[in-house]
Each structure stands twice: as C-alpha cells, then as structure tokens.
PDB file of C-alpha atoms in Angstrom:
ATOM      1  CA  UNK A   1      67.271  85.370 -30.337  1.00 39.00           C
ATOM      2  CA  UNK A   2      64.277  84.889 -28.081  1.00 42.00           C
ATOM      3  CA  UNK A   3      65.231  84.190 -24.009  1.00 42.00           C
ATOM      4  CA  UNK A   4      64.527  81.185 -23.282  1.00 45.00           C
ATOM      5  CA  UNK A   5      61.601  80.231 -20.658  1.00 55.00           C
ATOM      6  CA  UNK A   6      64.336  79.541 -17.863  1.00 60.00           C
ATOM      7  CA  UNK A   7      63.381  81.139 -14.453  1.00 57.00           C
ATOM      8  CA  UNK A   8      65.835  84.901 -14.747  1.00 57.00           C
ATOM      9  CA  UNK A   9      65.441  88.451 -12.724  1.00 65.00           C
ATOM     10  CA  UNK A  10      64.626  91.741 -15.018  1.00 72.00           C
ATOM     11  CA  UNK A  11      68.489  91.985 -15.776  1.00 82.00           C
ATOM     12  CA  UNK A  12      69.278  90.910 -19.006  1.00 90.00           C
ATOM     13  CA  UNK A  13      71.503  88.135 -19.107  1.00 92.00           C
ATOM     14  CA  UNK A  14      75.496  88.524 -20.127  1.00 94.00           C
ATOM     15  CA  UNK A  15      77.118  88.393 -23.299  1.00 95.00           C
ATOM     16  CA  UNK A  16      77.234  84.473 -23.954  1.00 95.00           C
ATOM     17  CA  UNK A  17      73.605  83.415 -22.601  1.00 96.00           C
ATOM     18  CA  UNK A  18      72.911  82.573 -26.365  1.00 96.00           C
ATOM     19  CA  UNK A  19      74.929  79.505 -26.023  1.00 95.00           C
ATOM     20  CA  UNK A  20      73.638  77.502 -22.847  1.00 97.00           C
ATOM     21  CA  UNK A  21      70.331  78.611 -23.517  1.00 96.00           C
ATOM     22  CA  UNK A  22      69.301  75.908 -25.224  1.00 97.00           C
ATOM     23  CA  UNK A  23      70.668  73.155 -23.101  1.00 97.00           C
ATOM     24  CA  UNK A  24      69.334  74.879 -19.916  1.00 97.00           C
ATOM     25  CA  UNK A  25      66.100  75.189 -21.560  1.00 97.00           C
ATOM     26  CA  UNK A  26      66.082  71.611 -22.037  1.00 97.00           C
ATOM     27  CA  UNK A  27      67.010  70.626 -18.650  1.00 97.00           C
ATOM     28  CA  UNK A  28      64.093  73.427 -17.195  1.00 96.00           C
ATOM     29  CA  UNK A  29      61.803  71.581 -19.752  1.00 97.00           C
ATOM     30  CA  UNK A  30      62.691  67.816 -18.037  1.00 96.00           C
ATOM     31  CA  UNK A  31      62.612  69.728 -14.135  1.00 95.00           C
ATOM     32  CA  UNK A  32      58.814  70.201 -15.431  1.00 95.00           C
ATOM     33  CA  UNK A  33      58.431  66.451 -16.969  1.00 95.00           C
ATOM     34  CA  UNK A  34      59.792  65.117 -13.209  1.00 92.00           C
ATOM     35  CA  UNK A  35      57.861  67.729 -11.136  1.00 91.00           C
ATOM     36  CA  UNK A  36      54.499  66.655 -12.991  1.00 93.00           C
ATOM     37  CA  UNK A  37      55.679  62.941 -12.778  1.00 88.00           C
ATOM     38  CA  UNK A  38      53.008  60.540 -11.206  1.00 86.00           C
ATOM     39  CA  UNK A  39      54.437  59.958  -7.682  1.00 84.00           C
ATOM     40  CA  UNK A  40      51.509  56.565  -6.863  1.00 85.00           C
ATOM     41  CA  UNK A  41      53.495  53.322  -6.072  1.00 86.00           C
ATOM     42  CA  UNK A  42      56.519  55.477  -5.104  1.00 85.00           C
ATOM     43  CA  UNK A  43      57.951  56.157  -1.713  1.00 84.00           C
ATOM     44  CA  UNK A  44      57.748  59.188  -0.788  1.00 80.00           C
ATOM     45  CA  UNK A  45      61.511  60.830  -1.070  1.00 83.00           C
ATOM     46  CA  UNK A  46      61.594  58.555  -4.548  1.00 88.00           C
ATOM     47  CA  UNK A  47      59.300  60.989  -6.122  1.00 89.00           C
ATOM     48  CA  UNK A  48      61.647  63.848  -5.727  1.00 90.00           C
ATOM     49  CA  UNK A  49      64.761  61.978  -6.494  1.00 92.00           C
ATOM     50  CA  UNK A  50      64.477  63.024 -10.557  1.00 94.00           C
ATOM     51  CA  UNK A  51      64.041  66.549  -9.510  1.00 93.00           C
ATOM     52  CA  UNK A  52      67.709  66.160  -7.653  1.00 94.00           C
ATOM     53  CA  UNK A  53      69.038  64.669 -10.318  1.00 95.00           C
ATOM     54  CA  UNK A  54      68.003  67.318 -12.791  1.00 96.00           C
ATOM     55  CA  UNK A  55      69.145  69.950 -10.249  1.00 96.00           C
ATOM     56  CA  UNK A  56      72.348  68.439 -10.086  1.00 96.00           C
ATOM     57  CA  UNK A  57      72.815  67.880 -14.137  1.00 97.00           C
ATOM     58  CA  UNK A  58      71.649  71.480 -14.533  1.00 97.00           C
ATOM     59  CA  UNK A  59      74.654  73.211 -11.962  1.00 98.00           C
ATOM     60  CA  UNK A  60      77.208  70.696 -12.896  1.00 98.00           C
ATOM     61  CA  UNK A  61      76.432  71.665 -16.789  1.00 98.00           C
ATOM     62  CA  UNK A  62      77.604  75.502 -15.701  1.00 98.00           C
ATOM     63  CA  UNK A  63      80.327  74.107 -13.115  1.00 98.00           C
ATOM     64  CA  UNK A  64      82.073  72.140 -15.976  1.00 97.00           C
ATOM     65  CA  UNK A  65      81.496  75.329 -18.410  1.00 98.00           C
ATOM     66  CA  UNK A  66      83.402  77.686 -16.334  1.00 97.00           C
ATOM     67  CA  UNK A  67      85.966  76.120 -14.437  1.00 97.00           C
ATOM     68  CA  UNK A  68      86.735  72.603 -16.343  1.00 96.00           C
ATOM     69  CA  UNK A  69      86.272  74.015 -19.765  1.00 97.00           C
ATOM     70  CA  UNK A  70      86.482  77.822 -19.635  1.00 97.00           C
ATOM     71  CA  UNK A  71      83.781  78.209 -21.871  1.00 97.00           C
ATOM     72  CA  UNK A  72      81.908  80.866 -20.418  1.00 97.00           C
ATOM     73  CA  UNK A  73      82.840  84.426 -18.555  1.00 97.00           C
ATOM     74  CA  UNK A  74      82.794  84.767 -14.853  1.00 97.00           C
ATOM     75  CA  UNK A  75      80.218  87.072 -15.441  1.00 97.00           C
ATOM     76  CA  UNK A  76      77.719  84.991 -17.092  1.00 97.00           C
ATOM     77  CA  UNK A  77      78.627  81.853 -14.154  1.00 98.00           C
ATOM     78  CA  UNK A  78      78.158  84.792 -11.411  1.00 97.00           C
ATOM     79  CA  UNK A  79      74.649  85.448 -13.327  1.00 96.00           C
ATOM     80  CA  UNK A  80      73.591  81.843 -13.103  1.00 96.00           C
ATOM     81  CA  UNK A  81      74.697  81.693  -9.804  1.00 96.00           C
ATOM     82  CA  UNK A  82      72.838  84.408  -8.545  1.00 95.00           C
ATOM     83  CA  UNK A  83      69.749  84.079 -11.070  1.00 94.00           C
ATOM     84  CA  UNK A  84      69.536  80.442  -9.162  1.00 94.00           C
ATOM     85  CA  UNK A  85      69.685  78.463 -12.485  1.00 95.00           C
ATOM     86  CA  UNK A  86      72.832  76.701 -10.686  1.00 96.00           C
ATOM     87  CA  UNK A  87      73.319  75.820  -7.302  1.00 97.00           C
ATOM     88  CA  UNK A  88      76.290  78.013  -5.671  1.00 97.00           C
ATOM     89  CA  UNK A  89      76.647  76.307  -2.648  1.00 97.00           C
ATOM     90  CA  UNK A  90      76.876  73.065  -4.011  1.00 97.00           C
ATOM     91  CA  UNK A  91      79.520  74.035  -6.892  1.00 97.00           C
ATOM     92  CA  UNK A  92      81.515  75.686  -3.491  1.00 97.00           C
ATOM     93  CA  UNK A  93      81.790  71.907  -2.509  1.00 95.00           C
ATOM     94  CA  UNK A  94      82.631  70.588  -5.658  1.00 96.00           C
ATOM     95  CA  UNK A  95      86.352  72.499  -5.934  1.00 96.00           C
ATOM     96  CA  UNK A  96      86.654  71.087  -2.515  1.00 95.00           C
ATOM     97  CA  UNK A  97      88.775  67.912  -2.221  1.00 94.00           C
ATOM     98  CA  UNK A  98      87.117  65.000  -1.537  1.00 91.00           C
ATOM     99  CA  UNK A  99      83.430  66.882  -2.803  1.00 92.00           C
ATOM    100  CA  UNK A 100      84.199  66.697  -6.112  1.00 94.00           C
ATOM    101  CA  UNK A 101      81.341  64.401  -6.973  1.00 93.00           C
ATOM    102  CA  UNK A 102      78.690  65.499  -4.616  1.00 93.00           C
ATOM    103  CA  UNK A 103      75.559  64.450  -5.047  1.00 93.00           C
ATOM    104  CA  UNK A 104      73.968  67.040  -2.831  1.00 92.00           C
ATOM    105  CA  UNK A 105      74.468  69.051  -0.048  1.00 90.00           C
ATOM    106  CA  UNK A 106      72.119  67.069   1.958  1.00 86.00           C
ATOM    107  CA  UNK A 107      74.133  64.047   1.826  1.00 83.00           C
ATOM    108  CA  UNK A 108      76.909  65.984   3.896  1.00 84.00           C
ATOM    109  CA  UNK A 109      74.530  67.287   6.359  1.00 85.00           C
ATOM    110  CA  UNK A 110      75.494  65.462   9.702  1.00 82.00           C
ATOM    111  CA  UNK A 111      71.757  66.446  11.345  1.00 80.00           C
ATOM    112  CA  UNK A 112      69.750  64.360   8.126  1.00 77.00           C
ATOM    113  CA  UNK A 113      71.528  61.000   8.769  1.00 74.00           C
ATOM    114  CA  UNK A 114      71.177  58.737  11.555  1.00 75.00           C
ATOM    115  CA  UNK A 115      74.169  58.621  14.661  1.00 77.00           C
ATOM    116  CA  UNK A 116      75.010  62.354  13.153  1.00 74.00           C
ATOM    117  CA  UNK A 117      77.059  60.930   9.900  1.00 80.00           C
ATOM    118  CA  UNK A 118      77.209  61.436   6.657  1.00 81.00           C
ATOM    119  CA  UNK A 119      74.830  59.978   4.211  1.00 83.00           C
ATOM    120  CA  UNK A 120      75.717  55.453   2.749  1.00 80.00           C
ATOM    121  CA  UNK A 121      76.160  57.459  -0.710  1.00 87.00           C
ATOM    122  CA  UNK A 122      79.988  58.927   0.396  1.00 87.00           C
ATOM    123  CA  UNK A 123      81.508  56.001   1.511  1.00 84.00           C
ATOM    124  CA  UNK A 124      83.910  54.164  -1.116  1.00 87.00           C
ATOM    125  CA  UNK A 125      82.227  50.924  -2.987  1.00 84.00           C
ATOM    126  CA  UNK A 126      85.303  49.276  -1.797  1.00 85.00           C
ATOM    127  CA  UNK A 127      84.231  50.089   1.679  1.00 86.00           C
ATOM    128  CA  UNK A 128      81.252  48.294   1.033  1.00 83.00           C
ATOM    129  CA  UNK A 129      79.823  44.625   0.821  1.00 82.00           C
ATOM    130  CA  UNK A 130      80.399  43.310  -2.202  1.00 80.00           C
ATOM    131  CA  UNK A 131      77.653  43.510  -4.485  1.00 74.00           C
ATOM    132  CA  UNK A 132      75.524  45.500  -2.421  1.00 75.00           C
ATOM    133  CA  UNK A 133      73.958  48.434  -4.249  1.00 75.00           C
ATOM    134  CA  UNK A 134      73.082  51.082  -2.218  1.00 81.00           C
ATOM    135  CA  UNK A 135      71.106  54.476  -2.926  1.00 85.00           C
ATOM    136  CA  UNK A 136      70.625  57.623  -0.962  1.00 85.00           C
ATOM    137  CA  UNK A 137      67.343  57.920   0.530  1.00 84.00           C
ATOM    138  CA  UNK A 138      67.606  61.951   0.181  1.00 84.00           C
ATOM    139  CA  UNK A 139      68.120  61.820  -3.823  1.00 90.00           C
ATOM    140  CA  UNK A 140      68.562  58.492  -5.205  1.00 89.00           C
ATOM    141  CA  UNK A 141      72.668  58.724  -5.601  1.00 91.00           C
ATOM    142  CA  UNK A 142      74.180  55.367  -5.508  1.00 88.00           C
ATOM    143  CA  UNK A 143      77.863  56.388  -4.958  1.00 88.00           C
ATOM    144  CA  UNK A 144      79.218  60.003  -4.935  1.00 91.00           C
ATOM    145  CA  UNK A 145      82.405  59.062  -2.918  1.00 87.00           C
ATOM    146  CA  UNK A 146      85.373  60.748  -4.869  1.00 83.00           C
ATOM    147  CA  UNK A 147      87.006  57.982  -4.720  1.00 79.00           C
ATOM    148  CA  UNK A 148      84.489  55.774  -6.210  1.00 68.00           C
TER     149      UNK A 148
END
C-alpha cells in the first residue's frame, strides 16, 4: 500500500494508517480544490471559509474515530495529532461540555469579537430572532451552540 500524499514527518505512520488513508486523502485532495478556489466577488474572510470547513471535517473525522467509535489506537490519533493532519487543540474543546460542536477555536476567542464576546455562531437559535440566519464571519458556521 502506497502512503497517501497527506502532509506526514519521516516517521512512518502506526499500524492502522491503511484505513483512514483514503478518506484523509480525499479531504487533503478538497483542502487543495478550496485553497485554489477563485476568491473574485467574495468577501474577503468568505474565501477562506471552505478551507475551515474542510479543516474542521478532516479533525472531527479522527475525533469521532477514536473517542466516539474506537476505531483507531491512541497511537495512530496521537500520530495525527502531532503529524497536524487533525487539529489537537480544537478536539481538547470538543470533550469539553458545552464545546462539543465547535466550529473553531476562533469563535471562542474573546479578543476576535467585538465588546470582548464570543462569536453570533455560539449562541442558541432559540436565543435568536426568529428566522434570522446568521453565519460567522471567521468561518462561515451558522450555529455551533451545543445546544442548537
């Protein structure tokens, strides 16, 4: 089996690589659709808001492996944590209460949002106007509140 083109360190990867390969292959194949994605008629944080996205698809793929599934070895989730093919900080959050859903970490980062808050994208939809849609300027999330 041939590695697959996803960004890795000279260590060769643990004993059950074989089997997310593919699907993080896939996702590292879309990061490079989004990244060479025209950006014209787009705001300016819109044009990264795929690459978020993808990010966040790609560490909540491993999250979901190891601790909601068990599917993989702690060894192989400490390798993607540490080869950077998932996002450790942001999986921290997740077994948090009240993180679960977390869009990004930038959307809990008091010094990004105006009057030092939190970002429109964790408050509850029933704390909102009804029929207002809302979206996170940072990444495009329209509602990671956990209890949304």
């Amino acid at each position: 089996v041939r590695g697959p083109k996803v960004r890795r360190g000279k260590k060769k990867p643990p004993k059950g690589w074989e089997l997310i390969a593919p699907t993080l292959e896939e996702l590292d194949q879309k990061m490079r659709e989004a990244e060479l994605d025209p950006h014209e008629g787009k705001r300016k944080a819109e044009s990264v808001w795929p690459i978020f996205q993808i990010h966040h698809q790609r560490s909540r793929y491993i999250y979901e492996l190891f601790y909601k599934r068990k599917a993989i070895s702690r060894e192989l989730y400490e390798y993607c944590i540490k080869e950077k093919i998932a996002d450790g900080q942001l999986i921290a959050k997740w077994k948090k209460p009240g993180y679960e859903k977390l869009c990004c970490l930038r959307c809990i980062q008091s010094r990004d949002h105006n009057f030092s808050t939190t970002c429109v994208c964790r408050v509850p939809r029933n704390q909102l106007d009804d029929g207002k849609i809302v979206a996170c300027v940072h990444c495009g999330c329209k509602g990671c509140a956990s209890s949304d």
